[in-house]
């Protein structure tokens, strides 16, 4: 018992010292290094500014809401289970969950109606909630599905919209890592800039 | 390039990266724990805390150090959470609720990092840094220290001394975890991971919505969270959040980090016992099981099962576009095979077989390749069981690495192996028997049962991932999962240290013609079979009602 007490007290002292090392010096050291130009913008959330105003993060997808749903000029993100970038998360529903089956069916019909296509052309990422709730990317298929509508509603030529889609597509890292995706946040800002004031 | 070809090359790249660091890191770690010199930082630590780094400890003293240090860790971490309002960067987040604080304190000290809270709204940056990040380091270093003590049991002879816990702990932090975490934290920032002391940034989006995007000092925690096989996210969505894991590059790096120490420790082991082949055979068993389970999970996620997945056309619910299915399956397999528990996709939304595979990885006892330190000591204990079984078949007293495995040694090994299934099955059994448990499940039927089984498997194995739909904030879950984490961590540790003490006290027995060779494919197959059989015999009934029933439905 005395050994245990003795060791516990030593443990308390060791823990306090290691707290200074790993809980104060380490994170603040990483923070200090992250202040250098080139890292600073990343460290603070890859925020995009337009006319001095923060308009989003290049890493965070937030689904735009059209003023008039019948005249929707935006590319849309994947469904989000939280709908708010201040809290992240997914639905955690299994493929047999009744609510999920219903939600997928509704989203499929809604996307098909919005894009004026048959439901079988709606890709999986358009009807499934991401893990983070703030996935900035959609599949190339889903972006291409939306391109004609965005061209029509913004008045931009379809080729121009398609070129913007391509400019905002990230391929697989090294050609093999992950999956290609189109960054919806950056794409919508590019569309807005192309349309002009 | 097709999904499959790209995915396979991605796995290949990971294996090449691990192979490249295997020898240098494994041998470096061997030197860390055998060196007789103390560096300047370490000497300062020993001086401040008044411990004699030259003193050698009996196994009981070593164990008392582990237990005392962990007990103090739990108390301090509980207090840090409860007193959050006194700390800077709390952003008005009040004292953490008692149940959450209790569960979280145990969770991080036991290297589990089970999370029953939403970090963005509950934990301020100070709690994250001086509380959770600290335990990410030290709980990992404790795991390696226990593994090294067990290895010394094999390498030493006729002694009752196992080394000095404070020295092993400090060296693990100062020489291994801290430098590697620092470098990779910066790499992650370069790839886009955030490292901010602000609580969030207000943006006005393209359509004129005002939104607040949560920020956090993520990179420093992300690096050690993977490297130390901890797994606790600074954001609720964990490593699926773009601020923790921004790209397919960071994804591969994070998977690499959570595998690199457990894998390289097999080299450390081989080097320390003076027979590298002994390490390779353990590595190959880990590799075979890891590869097999990856194939199962990947196949399951690309072969649709369940009406929602069939309707959607791909199993993308709870997965991120930038990782895709191969990048998600690779992460899921590695995080559950290493007791990390970080997730880049939501295991609750996996198919019956895919989620069941993740669960089975934990139920193997976390040794494919297991957590930092815990993986190697768990598979060594399993190797002792395998040698014992072989000894029974031929009727000889079993030996392993020059030590006889008598009744006491095998008893310790059996206790270490059986603690987890006992705790896990009793815990989930009692949970299921309670009438309000079904209300806590997000999914019904077989998948709902899987949520409960997964929770107790995760806690008892100190993994920390979840079928996260389940609501675990009720008193029963907070308390029982906390107890499972404690017992699942410390019963095996005590058994392993006692085993180390018994082995170190023995003389070395010479290898004879009758000694079972513990290198080569024959022993590798025996060990693989033992791992699989122990898990199968223990868990098939429970798995049949949960994931297997769902996969066959």
XYZ file of C-alpha atoms in Angstrom, chain A residues 53-194:
142
model
C -16.078 39.934 -46.462
C -15.634 36.329 -45.302
C -17.888 34.336 -47.596
C -17.053 30.796 -46.548
C -14.313 28.264 -46.032
C -12.836 26.443 -48.983
C -13.081 23.255 -46.923
C -16.631 23.586 -45.650
C -19.756 22.930 -47.655
C -22.868 24.880 -46.723
C -25.868 24.259 -48.925
C -27.103 27.503 -50.526
C -30.779 28.354 -50.254
C -32.245 29.916 -53.412
C -34.436 33.004 -52.965
C -36.908 31.512 -55.413
C -36.787 27.688 -55.551
C -38.208 27.761 -59.074
C -35.255 29.853 -60.226
C -32.369 28.206 -58.400
C -28.963 29.487 -59.591
C -26.747 27.524 -57.194
C -24.862 24.283 -57.208
C -25.953 22.237 -54.222
C -23.909 20.278 -51.726
C -24.686 16.829 -50.451
C -27.434 16.542 -47.830
C -26.299 17.425 -44.324
C -27.610 15.745 -41.192
C -26.848 18.799 -39.050
C -27.400 21.588 -41.565
C -25.156 23.900 -39.575
C -21.347 24.244 -39.701
C -21.147 25.141 -35.994
C -21.836 21.469 -35.188
C -20.697 18.592 -37.361
C -21.981 15.052 -37.767
C -23.941 12.579 -39.834
C -27.229 10.715 -39.615
C -25.807 7.459 -38.186
C -28.704 5.630 -39.800
C -28.240 2.152 -41.206
C -29.368 1.184 -44.698
C -32.396 -0.586 -43.268
C -33.638 2.411 -41.282
C -37.150 3.387 -42.431
C -36.488 7.116 -42.056
C -33.366 6.854 -44.184
C -35.138 4.913 -46.908
C -37.828 7.570 -46.949
C -35.314 10.438 -46.939
C -33.322 8.923 -49.810
C -36.488 8.437 -51.857
C -37.633 12.016 -51.234
C -34.219 13.519 -52.014
C -33.991 11.459 -55.184
C -37.341 12.733 -56.431
C -36.583 16.313 -55.376
C -33.201 16.407 -57.127
C -34.669 14.785 -60.248
C -37.474 17.357 -60.338
C -35.073 20.262 -59.739
C -32.741 19.184 -62.534
C -35.517 18.011 -64.839
C -34.218 14.456 -65.213
C -35.504 10.993 -64.395
C -34.710 9.773 -60.844
C -32.400 7.023 -62.084
C -29.906 9.678 -63.187
C -29.483 11.067 -59.663
C -26.117 9.906 -58.232
C -25.717 8.401 -54.758
C -23.825 11.317 -53.225
C -26.776 13.617 -53.993
C -29.168 11.607 -51.829
C -26.938 10.478 -48.934
C -25.844 12.625 -45.992
C -22.101 12.993 -45.583
C -20.265 11.927 -42.426
C -19.263 15.451 -41.437
C -22.421 17.283 -42.472
C -20.144 19.881 -44.068
C -18.685 17.887 -46.971
C -17.623 20.559 -49.468
C -17.465 18.128 -52.382
C -19.947 16.461 -54.682
C -19.176 13.857 -57.318
C -18.364 15.039 -60.811
C -21.575 13.330 -61.948
C -23.691 15.352 -59.538
C -22.010 18.627 -60.528
C -22.525 17.882 -64.221
C -26.143 17.046 -63.546
C -26.626 20.513 -62.038
C -24.646 22.443 -64.662
C -27.467 22.947 -67.241
C -29.832 24.384 -64.634
C -27.174 26.724 -63.241
C -26.342 27.885 -66.784
C -30.010 28.499 -67.501
C -30.712 30.400 -64.281
C -27.548 32.485 -64.307
C -27.534 33.181 -68.026
C -23.992 31.898 -68.371
C -23.192 29.726 -71.395
C -23.258 26.008 -70.488
C -19.686 25.567 -71.708
C -18.551 28.288 -69.322
C -20.321 26.621 -66.377
C -18.840 23.276 -67.314
C -15.395 24.863 -67.470
C -15.929 26.271 -63.962
C -16.933 22.812 -62.760
C -13.738 21.431 -64.159
C -11.626 24.201 -62.612
C -13.050 23.361 -59.201
C -12.615 19.608 -59.483
C -9.972 17.942 -57.347
C -8.757 14.652 -58.764
C -7.427 11.735 -56.755
C -4.235 12.549 -54.856
C -1.292 11.142 -56.857
C -3.951 9.754 -59.159
C -4.839 7.025 -56.639
C -5.832 8.560 -53.294
C -9.508 9.003 -52.465
C -12.102 9.988 -55.054
C -12.457 12.996 -57.364
C -14.773 15.712 -56.100
C -16.078 19.114 -57.121
C -15.781 21.810 -54.459
C -19.260 23.345 -54.326
C -18.293 26.304 -52.125
C -15.570 27.452 -54.495
C -17.667 26.606 -57.542
C -20.615 28.771 -56.464
C -18.282 31.690 -55.736
C -16.726 31.254 -59.182
C -20.182 31.210 -60.754
C -21.156 34.367 -58.884
C -17.984 36.086 -60.017
C -18.552 35.021 -63.619
